């Protein structure tokens, strides 16, 4: 990511060119501001470290949105 850019900013940039594109955020950050922004953007958040089974479930859910 570019200087000062976070995952949600990247998702915003992608969605600017591809509206409605599903996304999933994996992060070690858990601040209220970040979680509120992710929720407002309808981006599921998984906290690191991520349980592999939970990651697979989340990816399957995002893939269904894409289909």
PDB file of N, CA, C and O in Angstrom:
ATOM      1  N   UNK A   1       0.832  -1.180   0.000  1.00  0.00           N
ATOM      2  CA  UNK A   1       0.000   0.000   0.000  1.00  0.00           C
ATOM      3  C   UNK A   1       0.875   1.242   0.000  1.00  0.00           C
ATOM      4  O   UNK A   1       1.988   1.231   0.514  1.00  0.00           O
ATOM      5  N   UNK A   2       0.339   2.316  -0.560  1.00  0.00           N
ATOM      6  CA  UNK A   2       1.074   3.575  -0.586  1.00  0.00           C
ATOM      7  C   UNK A   2       1.165   4.160   0.816  1.00  0.00           C
ATOM      8  O   UNK A   2       0.422   3.784   1.715  1.00  0.00           O
ATOM      9  N   UNK A   3       2.065   5.115   0.979  1.00  0.00           N
ATOM     10  CA  UNK A   3       2.237   5.800   2.261  1.00  0.00           C
ATOM     11  C   UNK A   3       0.908   6.296   2.813  1.00  0.00           C
ATOM     12  O   UNK A   3       0.164   7.000   2.142  1.00  0.00           O
ATOM     13  N   UNK A   4       0.590   5.913   4.034  1.00  0.00           N
ATOM     14  CA  UNK A   4      -0.617   6.387   4.689  1.00  0.00           C
ATOM     15  C   UNK A   4      -1.891   5.722   4.229  1.00  0.00           C
ATOM     16  O   UNK A   4      -2.964   6.033   4.731  1.00  0.00           O
ATOM     17  N   UNK A   5      -1.797   4.826   3.266  1.00  0.00           N
ATOM     18  CA  UNK A   5      -2.987   4.150   2.767  1.00  0.00           C
ATOM     19  C   UNK A   5      -3.240   2.893   3.591  1.00  0.00           C
ATOM     20  O   UNK A   5      -2.316   2.188   3.955  1.00  0.00           O
ATOM     21  N   UNK A   6      -4.515   2.639   3.870  1.00  0.00           N
ATOM     22  CA  UNK A   6      -4.859   1.409   4.568  1.00  0.00           C
ATOM     23  C   UNK A   6      -5.748   0.570   3.660  1.00  0.00           C
ATOM     24  O   UNK A   6      -6.079   0.963   2.530  1.00  0.00           O
ATOM     25  N   UNK A   7      -6.135  -0.587   4.135  1.00  0.00           N
ATOM     26  CA  UNK A   7      -6.940  -1.499   3.332  1.00  0.00           C
ATOM     27  C   UNK A   7      -8.275  -0.922   2.914  1.00  0.00           C
ATOM     28  O   UNK A   7      -8.732  -1.142   1.782  1.00  0.00           O
ATOM     29  N   UNK A   8      -8.909  -0.169   3.799  1.00  0.00           N
ATOM     30  CA  UNK A   8     -10.207   0.417   3.450  1.00  0.00           C
ATOM     31  C   UNK A   8     -10.063   1.486   2.368  1.00  0.00           C
ATOM     32  O   UNK A   8     -10.921   1.607   1.488  1.00  0.00           O
ATOM     33  N   UNK A   9      -8.970   2.237   2.413  1.00  0.00           N
ATOM     34  CA  UNK A   9      -8.718   3.233   1.370  1.00  0.00           C
ATOM     35  C   UNK A   9      -8.517   2.542   0.027  1.00  0.00           C
ATOM     36  O   UNK A   9      -9.030   2.993  -1.002  1.00  0.00           O
ATOM     37  N   UNK A  10      -7.803   1.434   0.035  1.00  0.00           N
ATOM     38  CA  UNK A  10      -7.600   0.667  -1.190  1.00  0.00           C
ATOM     39  C   UNK A  10      -8.932   0.146  -1.727  1.00  0.00           C
ATOM     40  O   UNK A  10      -9.208   0.232  -2.925  1.00  0.00           O
ATOM     41  N   UNK A  11      -9.773  -0.361  -0.853  1.00  0.00           N
ATOM     42  CA  UNK A  11     -11.086  -0.849  -1.270  1.00  0.00           C
ATOM     43  C   UNK A  11     -11.903   0.293  -1.874  1.00  0.00           C
ATOM     44  O   UNK A  11     -12.584   0.110  -2.894  1.00  0.00           O
ATOM     45  N   UNK A  12     -11.832   1.471  -1.280  1.00  0.00           N
ATOM     46  CA  UNK A  12     -12.534   2.639  -1.836  1.00  0.00           C
ATOM     47  C   UNK A  12     -12.052   2.946  -3.250  1.00  0.00           C
ATOM     48  O   UNK A  12     -12.860   3.232  -4.143  1.00  0.00           O
ATOM     49  N   UNK A  13     -10.737   2.892  -3.462  1.00  0.00           N
ATOM     50  CA  UNK A  13     -10.184   3.172  -4.793  1.00  0.00           C
ATOM     51  C   UNK A  13     -10.639   2.132  -5.812  1.00  0.00           C
ATOM     52  O   UNK A  13     -10.990   2.473  -6.942  1.00  0.00           O
ATOM     53  N   UNK A  14     -10.636   0.862  -5.428  1.00  0.00           N
ATOM     54  CA  UNK A  14     -11.084  -0.199  -6.339  1.00  0.00           C
ATOM     55  C   UNK A  14     -12.562  -0.008  -6.671  1.00  0.00           C
ATOM     56  O   UNK A  14     -12.971  -0.086  -7.833  1.00  0.00           O
ATOM     57  N   UNK A  15     -13.365   0.258  -5.651  1.00  0.00           N
ATOM     58  CA  UNK A  15     -14.804   0.411  -5.867  1.00  0.00           C
ATOM     59  C   UNK A  15     -15.148   1.671  -6.652  1.00  0.00           C
ATOM     60  O   UNK A  15     -16.222   1.756  -7.239  1.00  0.00           O
ATOM     61  N   UNK A  16     -14.268   2.647  -6.681  1.00  0.00           N
ATOM     62  CA  UNK A  16     -14.508   3.840  -7.495  1.00  0.00           C
ATOM     63  C   UNK A  16     -14.586   3.459  -8.974  1.00  0.00           C
ATOM     64  O   UNK A  16     -15.335   4.057  -9.738  1.00  0.00           O
ATOM     65  N   UNK A  17     -13.809   2.451  -9.370  1.00  0.00           N
ATOM     66  CA  UNK A  17     -13.804   1.975 -10.754  1.00  0.00           C
ATOM     67  C   UNK A  17     -14.694   0.754 -10.967  1.00  0.00           C
ATOM     68  O   UNK A  17     -15.029   0.433 -12.107  1.00  0.00           O
ATOM     69  N   UNK A  18     -15.029   0.074  -9.889  1.00  0.00           N
ATOM     70  CA  UNK A  18     -15.834  -1.147  -9.954  1.00  0.00           C
ATOM     71  C   UNK A  18     -16.872  -1.117  -8.833  1.00  0.00           C
ATOM     72  O   UNK A  18     -16.740  -1.837  -7.832  1.00  0.00           O
ATOM     73  N   UNK A  19     -17.903  -0.288  -8.986  1.00  0.00           N
ATOM     74  CA  UNK A  19     -18.907  -0.141  -7.919  1.00  0.00           C
ATOM     75  C   UNK A  19     -19.517  -1.480  -7.513  1.00  0.00           C
ATOM     76  O   UNK A  19     -19.781  -2.334  -8.357  1.00  0.00           O
ATOM     77  N   UNK A  20     -19.700  -1.634  -6.212  1.00  0.00           N
ATOM     78  CA  UNK A  20     -20.330  -2.845  -5.694  1.00  0.00           C
ATOM     79  C   UNK A  20     -19.410  -4.042  -5.585  1.00  0.00           C
ATOM     80  O   UNK A  20     -19.846  -5.132  -5.204  1.00  0.00           O
ATOM     81  N   UNK A  21     -18.150  -3.871  -5.930  1.00  0.00           N
ATOM     82  CA  UNK A  21     -17.198  -4.987  -5.864  1.00  0.00           C
ATOM     83  C   UNK A  21     -17.114  -5.478  -4.426  1.00  0.00           C
ATOM     84  O   UNK A  21     -16.882  -4.702  -3.514  1.00  0.00           O
ATOM     85  N   UNK A  22     -17.315  -6.782  -4.189  1.00  0.00           N
ATOM     86  CA  UNK A  22     -17.212  -7.281  -2.818  1.00  0.00           C
ATOM     87  C   UNK A  22     -15.764  -7.243  -2.330  1.00  0.00           C
ATOM     88  O   UNK A  22     -14.828  -7.282  -3.126  1.00  0.00           O
ATOM     89  N   UNK A  23     -15.620  -7.155  -1.019  1.00  0.00           N
ATOM     90  CA  UNK A  23     -14.289  -7.087  -0.427  1.00  0.00           C
ATOM     91  C   UNK A  23     -14.321  -7.713   0.954  1.00  0.00           C
ATOM     92  O   UNK A  23     -15.382  -7.866   1.560  1.00  0.00           O
ATOM     93  N   UNK A  24     -13.149  -8.061   1.427  1.00  0.00           N
ATOM     94  CA  UNK A  24     -12.953  -8.622   2.753  1.00  0.00           C
ATOM     95  C   UNK A  24     -11.670  -8.008   3.295  1.00  0.00           C
ATOM     96  O   UNK A  24     -10.668  -7.951   2.596  1.00  0.00           O
ATOM     97  N   UNK A  25     -11.714  -7.516   4.531  1.00  0.00           N
ATOM     98  CA  UNK A  25     -10.549  -6.867   5.122  1.00  0.00           C
ATOM     99  C   UNK A  25      -9.953  -7.749   6.214  1.00  0.00           C
ATOM    100  O   UNK A  25     -10.646  -8.137   7.153  1.00  0.00           O
ATOM    101  N   UNK A  26      -8.674  -8.068   6.064  1.00  0.00           N
ATOM    102  CA  UNK A  26      -7.915  -8.777   7.093  1.00  0.00           C
ATOM    103  C   UNK A  26      -7.003  -7.746   7.738  1.00  0.00           C
ATOM    104  O   UNK A  26      -6.204  -7.115   7.051  1.00  0.00           O
ATOM    105  N   UNK A  27      -7.115  -7.556   9.046  1.00  0.00           N
ATOM    106  CA  UNK A  27      -6.365  -6.491   9.697  1.00  0.00           C
ATOM    107  C   UNK A  27      -6.024  -6.843  11.137  1.00  0.00           C
ATOM    108  O   UNK A  27      -6.710  -7.640  11.773  1.00  0.00           O
ATOM    109  N   UNK A  28      -4.969  -6.219  11.623  1.00  0.00           N
ATOM    110  CA  UNK A  28      -4.616  -6.329  13.039  1.00  0.00           C
ATOM    111  C   UNK A  28      -5.204  -5.162  13.815  1.00  0.00           C
ATOM    112  O   UNK A  28      -5.187  -5.150  15.038  1.00  0.00           O
ATOM    113  N   UNK A  29      -5.738  -4.176  13.086  1.00  0.00           N
ATOM    114  CA  UNK A  29      -6.328  -2.995  13.725  1.00  0.00           C
ATOM    115  C   UNK A  29      -7.760  -3.304  14.157  1.00  0.00           C
ATOM    116  O   UNK A  29      -8.494  -3.999  13.465  1.00  0.00           O
ATOM    117  N   UNK A  30      -8.143  -2.765  15.310  1.00  0.00           N
ATOM    118  CA  UNK A  30      -9.509  -3.026  15.786  1.00  0.00           C
ATOM    119  C   UNK A  30     -10.158  -1.775  16.360  1.00  0.00           C
ATOM    120  O   UNK A  30     -11.072  -1.862  17.171  1.00  0.00           O
ATOM    121  N   UNK A  31      -9.697  -0.607  15.918  1.00  0.00           N
ATOM    122  CA  UNK A  31     -10.249   0.648  16.425  1.00  0.00           C
ATOM    123  C   UNK A  31     -11.694   0.847  16.008  1.00  0.00           C
ATOM    124  O   UNK A  31     -12.128   0.379  14.952  1.00  0.00           O
ATOM    125  N   UNK A  32     -12.423   1.541  16.853  1.00  0.00           N
ATOM    126  CA  UNK A  32     -13.845   1.788  16.586  1.00  0.00           C
ATOM    127  C   UNK A  32     -14.067   2.539  15.282  1.00  0.00           C
ATOM    128  O   UNK A  32     -15.022   2.249  14.551  1.00  0.00           O
ATOM    129  N   UNK A  33     -13.209   3.513  14.974  1.00  0.00           N
ATOM    130  CA  UNK A  33     -13.361   4.296  13.742  1.00  0.00           C
ATOM    131  C   UNK A  33     -13.223   3.405  12.513  1.00  0.00           C
ATOM    132  O   UNK A  33     -14.007   3.502  11.569  1.00  0.00           O
ATOM    133  N   UNK A  34     -12.206   2.541  12.513  1.00  0.00           N
ATOM    134  CA  UNK A  34     -11.987   1.643  11.383  1.00  0.00           C
ATOM    135  C   UNK A  34     -13.151   0.682  11.229  1.00  0.00           C
ATOM    136  O   UNK A  34     -13.645   0.452  10.125  1.00  0.00           O
ATOM    137  N   UNK A  35     -13.619   0.118  12.356  1.00  0.00           N
ATOM    138  CA  UNK A  35     -14.734  -0.830  12.287  1.00  0.00           C
ATOM    139  C   UNK A  35     -16.012  -0.155  11.800  1.00  0.00           C
ATOM    140  O   UNK A  35     -16.762  -0.729  11.004  1.00  0.00           O
ATOM    141  N   UNK A  36     -16.251   1.076  12.225  1.00  0.00           N
ATOM    142  CA  UNK A  36     -17.432   1.815  11.777  1.00  0.00           C
ATOM    143  C   UNK A  36     -17.347   2.107  10.282  1.00  0.00           C
ATOM    144  O   UNK A  36     -18.344   1.978   9.560  1.00  0.00           O
ATOM    145  N   UNK A  37     -16.169   2.482   9.809  1.00  0.00           N
ATOM    146  CA  UNK A  37     -15.991   2.763   8.380  1.00  0.00           C
ATOM    147  C   UNK A  37     -16.192   1.489   7.561  1.00  0.00           C
ATOM    148  O   UNK A  37     -16.864   1.514   6.527  1.00  0.00           O
ATOM    149  N   UNK A  38     -15.635   0.376   8.021  1.00  0.00           N
ATOM    150  CA  UNK A  38     -15.807  -0.896   7.318  1.00  0.00           C
ATOM    151  C   UNK A  38     -17.281  -1.280   7.267  1.00  0.00           C
ATOM    152  O   UNK A  38     -17.784  -1.719   6.219  1.00  0.00           O
ATOM    153  N   UNK A  39     -17.974  -1.100   8.364  1.00  0.00           N
ATOM    154  CA  UNK A  39     -19.399  -1.427   8.404  1.00  0.00           C
ATOM    155  C   UNK A  39     -20.177  -0.535   7.440  1.00  0.00           C
ATOM    156  O   UNK A  39     -21.037  -1.012   6.712  1.00  0.00           O
ATOM    157  N   UNK A  40     -19.867   0.746   7.413  1.00  0.00           N
ATOM    158  CA  UNK A  40     -20.539   1.673   6.509  1.00  0.00           C
ATOM    159  C   UNK A  40     -20.286   1.310   5.044  1.00  0.00           C
ATOM    160  O   UNK A  40     -21.145   1.549   4.192  1.00  0.00           O
ATOM    161  N   UNK A  41     -19.128   0.723   4.778  1.00  0.00           N
ATOM    162  CA  UNK A  41     -18.782   0.315   3.420  1.00  0.00           C
ATOM    163  C   UNK A  41     -19.246  -1.108   3.103  1.00  0.00           C
ATOM    164  O   UNK A  41     -19.020  -1.601   2.003  1.00  0.00           O
ATOM    165  N   UNK A  42     -19.879  -1.769   4.077  1.00  0.00           N
ATOM    166  CA  UNK A  42     -20.319  -3.165   3.930  1.00  0.00           C
ATOM    167  C   UNK A  42     -19.141  -4.099   3.624  1.00  0.00           C
ATOM    168  O   UNK A  42     -19.221  -4.971   2.768  1.00  0.00           O
ATOM    169  N   UNK A  43     -18.051  -3.887   4.364  1.00  0.00           N
ATOM    170  CA  UNK A  43     -16.854  -4.707   4.213  1.00  0.00           C
ATOM    171  C   UNK A  43     -16.688  -5.555   5.472  1.00  0.00           C
ATOM    172  O   UNK A  43     -16.457  -5.016   6.552  1.00  0.00           O
ATOM    173  N   UNK A  44     -16.798  -6.876   5.343  1.00  0.00           N
ATOM    174  CA  UNK A  44     -16.545  -7.731   6.501  1.00  0.00           C
ATOM    175  C   UNK A  44     -15.080  -7.603   6.946  1.00  0.00           C
ATOM    176  O   UNK A  44     -14.189  -7.456   6.114  1.00  0.00           O
ATOM    177  N   UNK A  45     -14.871  -7.676   8.251  1.00  0.00           N
ATOM    178  CA  UNK A  45     -13.528  -7.537   8.821  1.00  0.00           C
ATOM    179  C   UNK A  45     -13.179  -8.792   9.601  1.00  0.00           C
ATOM    180  O   UNK A  45     -13.958  -9.254  10.433  1.00  0.00           O
ATOM    181  N   UNK A  46     -12.000  -9.329   9.323  1.00  0.00           N
ATOM    182  CA  UNK A  46     -11.461 -10.441  10.097  1.00  0.00           C
ATOM    183  C   UNK A  46     -10.191  -9.958  10.771  1.00  0.00           C
ATOM    184  O   UNK A  46      -9.321  -9.355  10.134  1.00  0.00           O
ATOM    185  N   UNK A  47     -10.091 -10.210  12.074  1.00  0.00           N
ATOM    186  CA  UNK A  47      -8.919  -9.791  12.843  1.00  0.00           C
ATOM    187  C   UNK A  47      -7.812 -10.835  12.726  1.00  0.00           C
ATOM    188  O   UNK A  47      -8.060 -12.031  12.810  1.00  0.00           O
ATOM    189  N   UNK A  48      -6.589 -10.334  12.503  1.00  0.00           N
ATOM    190  CA  UNK A  48      -5.415 -11.214  12.481  1.00  0.00           C
ATOM    191  C   UNK A  48      -5.056 -11.590  13.902  1.00  0.00           C
ATOM    192  O   UNK A  48      -5.214 -10.765  14.797  1.00  0.00           O
ATOM    193  N   UNK A  49      -4.547 -12.765  14.155  1.00  0.00           N
ATOM    194  CA  UNK A  49      -4.432 -13.860  13.198  1.00  0.00           C
ATOM    195  C   UNK A  49      -5.808 -14.467  12.919  1.00  0.00           C
ATOM    196  O   UNK A  49      -6.665 -14.518  13.801  1.00  0.00           O
ATOM    197  N   UNK A  50      -5.996 -14.901  11.691  1.00  0.00           N
ATOM    198  CA  UNK A  50      -7.292 -15.411  11.252  1.00  0.00           C
ATOM    199  C   UNK A  50      -7.291 -16.937  11.278  1.00  0.00           C
ATOM    200  O   UNK A  50      -6.375 -17.566  10.760  1.00  0.00           O
ATOM    201  N   UNK A  51      -8.321 -17.483  11.890  1.00  0.00           N
ATOM    202  CA  UNK A  51      -8.516 -18.930  11.874  1.00  0.00           C
ATOM    203  C   UNK A  51      -8.798 -19.355  10.430  1.00  0.00           C
ATOM    204  O   UNK A  51      -9.672 -18.762   9.775  1.00  0.00           O
ATOM    205  N   UNK A  52      -8.078 -20.343   9.894  1.00  0.00           N
ATOM    206  CA  UNK A  52      -8.269 -20.741   8.496  1.00  0.00           C
ATOM    207  C   UNK A  52      -9.717 -21.111   8.145  1.00  0.00           C
ATOM    208  O   UNK A  52     -10.197 -20.753   7.072  1.00  0.00           O
ATOM    209  N   UNK A  53     -10.412 -21.788   9.024  1.00  0.00           N
ATOM    210  CA  UNK A  53     -11.796 -22.169   8.741  1.00  0.00           C
ATOM    211  C   UNK A  53     -12.683 -20.930   8.642  1.00  0.00           C
ATOM    212  O   UNK A  53     -13.567 -20.843   7.782  1.00  0.00           O
ATOM    213  N   UNK A  54     -12.440 -19.964   9.501  1.00  0.00           N
ATOM    214  CA  UNK A  54     -13.216 -18.713   9.468  1.00  0.00           C
ATOM    215  C   UNK A  54     -12.919 -17.924   8.189  1.00  0.00           C
ATOM    216  O   UNK A  54     -13.809 -17.332   7.591  1.00  0.00           O
ATOM    217  N   UNK A  55     -11.656 -17.933   7.762  1.00  0.00           N
ATOM    218  CA  UNK A  55     -11.274 -17.257   6.528  1.00  0.00           C
ATOM    219  C   UNK A  55     -11.969 -17.897   5.327  1.00  0.00           C
ATOM    220  O   UNK A  55     -12.519 -17.200   4.472  1.00  0.00           O
ATOM    221  N   UNK A  56     -11.966 -19.206   5.264  1.00  0.00           N
ATOM    222  CA  UNK A  56     -12.628 -19.898   4.157  1.00  0.00           C
ATOM    223  C   UNK A  56     -14.121 -19.588   4.119  1.00  0.00           C
ATOM    224  O   UNK A  56     -14.689 -19.363   3.047  1.00  0.00           O
ATOM    225  N   UNK A  57     -14.745 -19.557   5.278  1.00  0.00           N
ATOM    226  CA  UNK A  57     -16.172 -19.233   5.351  1.00  0.00           C
ATOM    227  C   UNK A  57     -16.427 -17.806   4.854  1.00  0.00           C
ATOM    228  O   UNK A  57     -17.370 -17.557   4.096  1.00  0.00           O
ATOM    229  N   UNK A  58     -15.585 -16.863   5.279  1.00  0.00           N
ATOM    230  CA  UNK A  58     -15.739 -15.480   4.857  1.00  0.00           C
ATOM    231  C   UNK A  58     -15.510 -15.326   3.353  1.00  0.00           C
ATOM    232  O   UNK A  58     -16.244 -14.602   2.678  1.00  0.00           O
ATOM    233  N   UNK A  59     -14.505 -16.009   2.827  1.00  0.00           N
ATOM    234  CA  UNK A  59     -14.251 -15.951   1.392  1.00  0.00           C
ATOM    235  C   UNK A  59     -15.411 -16.535   0.589  1.00  0.00           C
ATOM    236  O   UNK A  59     -15.789 -15.992  -0.459  1.00  0.00           O
ATOM    237  N   UNK A  60     -15.988 -17.613   1.083  1.00  0.00           N
ATOM    238  CA  UNK A  60     -17.141 -18.216   0.395  1.00  0.00           C
ATOM    239  C   UNK A  60     -18.318 -17.244   0.396  1.00  0.00           C
ATOM    240  O   UNK A  60     -19.024 -17.113  -0.609  1.00  0.00           O
ATOM    241  N   UNK A  61     -18.504 -16.546   1.481  1.00  0.00           N
ATOM    242  CA  UNK A  61     -19.586 -15.577   1.584  1.00  0.00           C
ATOM    243  C   UNK A  61     -19.369 -14.425   0.602  1.00  0.00           C
ATOM    244  O   UNK A  61     -20.300 -14.003  -0.096  1.00  0.00           O
ATOM    245  N   UNK A  62     -18.149 -13.921   0.518  1.00  0.00           N
ATOM    246  CA  UNK A  62     -17.841 -12.835  -0.409  1.00  0.00           C
ATOM    247  C   UNK A  62     -17.989 -13.329  -1.848  1.00  0.00           C
ATOM    248  O   UNK A  62     -18.483 -12.599  -2.701  1.00  0.00           O
ATOM    249  N   UNK A  63     -17.588 -14.550  -2.112  1.00  0.00           N
ATOM    250  CA  UNK A  63     -17.699 -15.105  -3.472  1.00  0.00           C
ATOM    251  C   UNK A  63     -19.160 -15.214  -3.889  1.00  0.00           C
ATOM    252  O   UNK A  63     -19.484 -15.009  -5.064  1.00  0.00           O
ATOM    253  N   UNK A  64     -20.058 -15.505  -2.963  1.00  0.00           N
ATOM    254  CA  UNK A  64     -21.490 -15.576  -3.291  1.00  0.00           C
ATOM    255  C   UNK A  64     -22.017 -14.214  -3.676  1.00  0.00           C
ATOM    256  O   UNK A  64     -22.858 -14.106  -4.562  1.00  0.00           O
ATOM    257  N   UNK A  65     -21.529 -13.162  -3.041  1.00  0.00           N
ATOM    258  CA  UNK A  65     -21.952 -11.802  -3.372  1.00  0.00           C
ATOM    259  C   UNK A  65     -21.528 -11.481  -4.800  1.00  0.00           C
ATOM    260  O   UNK A  65     -22.252 -10.850  -5.551  1.00  0.00           O
ATOM    261  N   UNK A  66     -20.346 -11.943  -5.198  1.00  0.00           N
ATOM    262  CA  UNK A  66     -19.781 -11.680  -6.521  1.00  0.00           C
ATOM    263  C   UNK A  66     -20.579 -12.413  -7.611  1.00  0.00           C
ATOM    264  O   UNK A  66     -20.737 -11.899  -8.691  1.00  0.00           O
ATOM    265  N   UNK A  67     -21.090 -13.588  -7.311  1.00  0.00           N
ATOM    266  CA  UNK A  67     -21.746 -14.436  -8.324  1.00  0.00           C
ATOM    267  C   UNK A  67     -23.047 -13.915  -8.819  1.00  0.00           C
ATOM    268  O   UNK A  67     -23.665 -13.031  -8.631  1.00  0.00           O
TER     269      UNK A  67
END
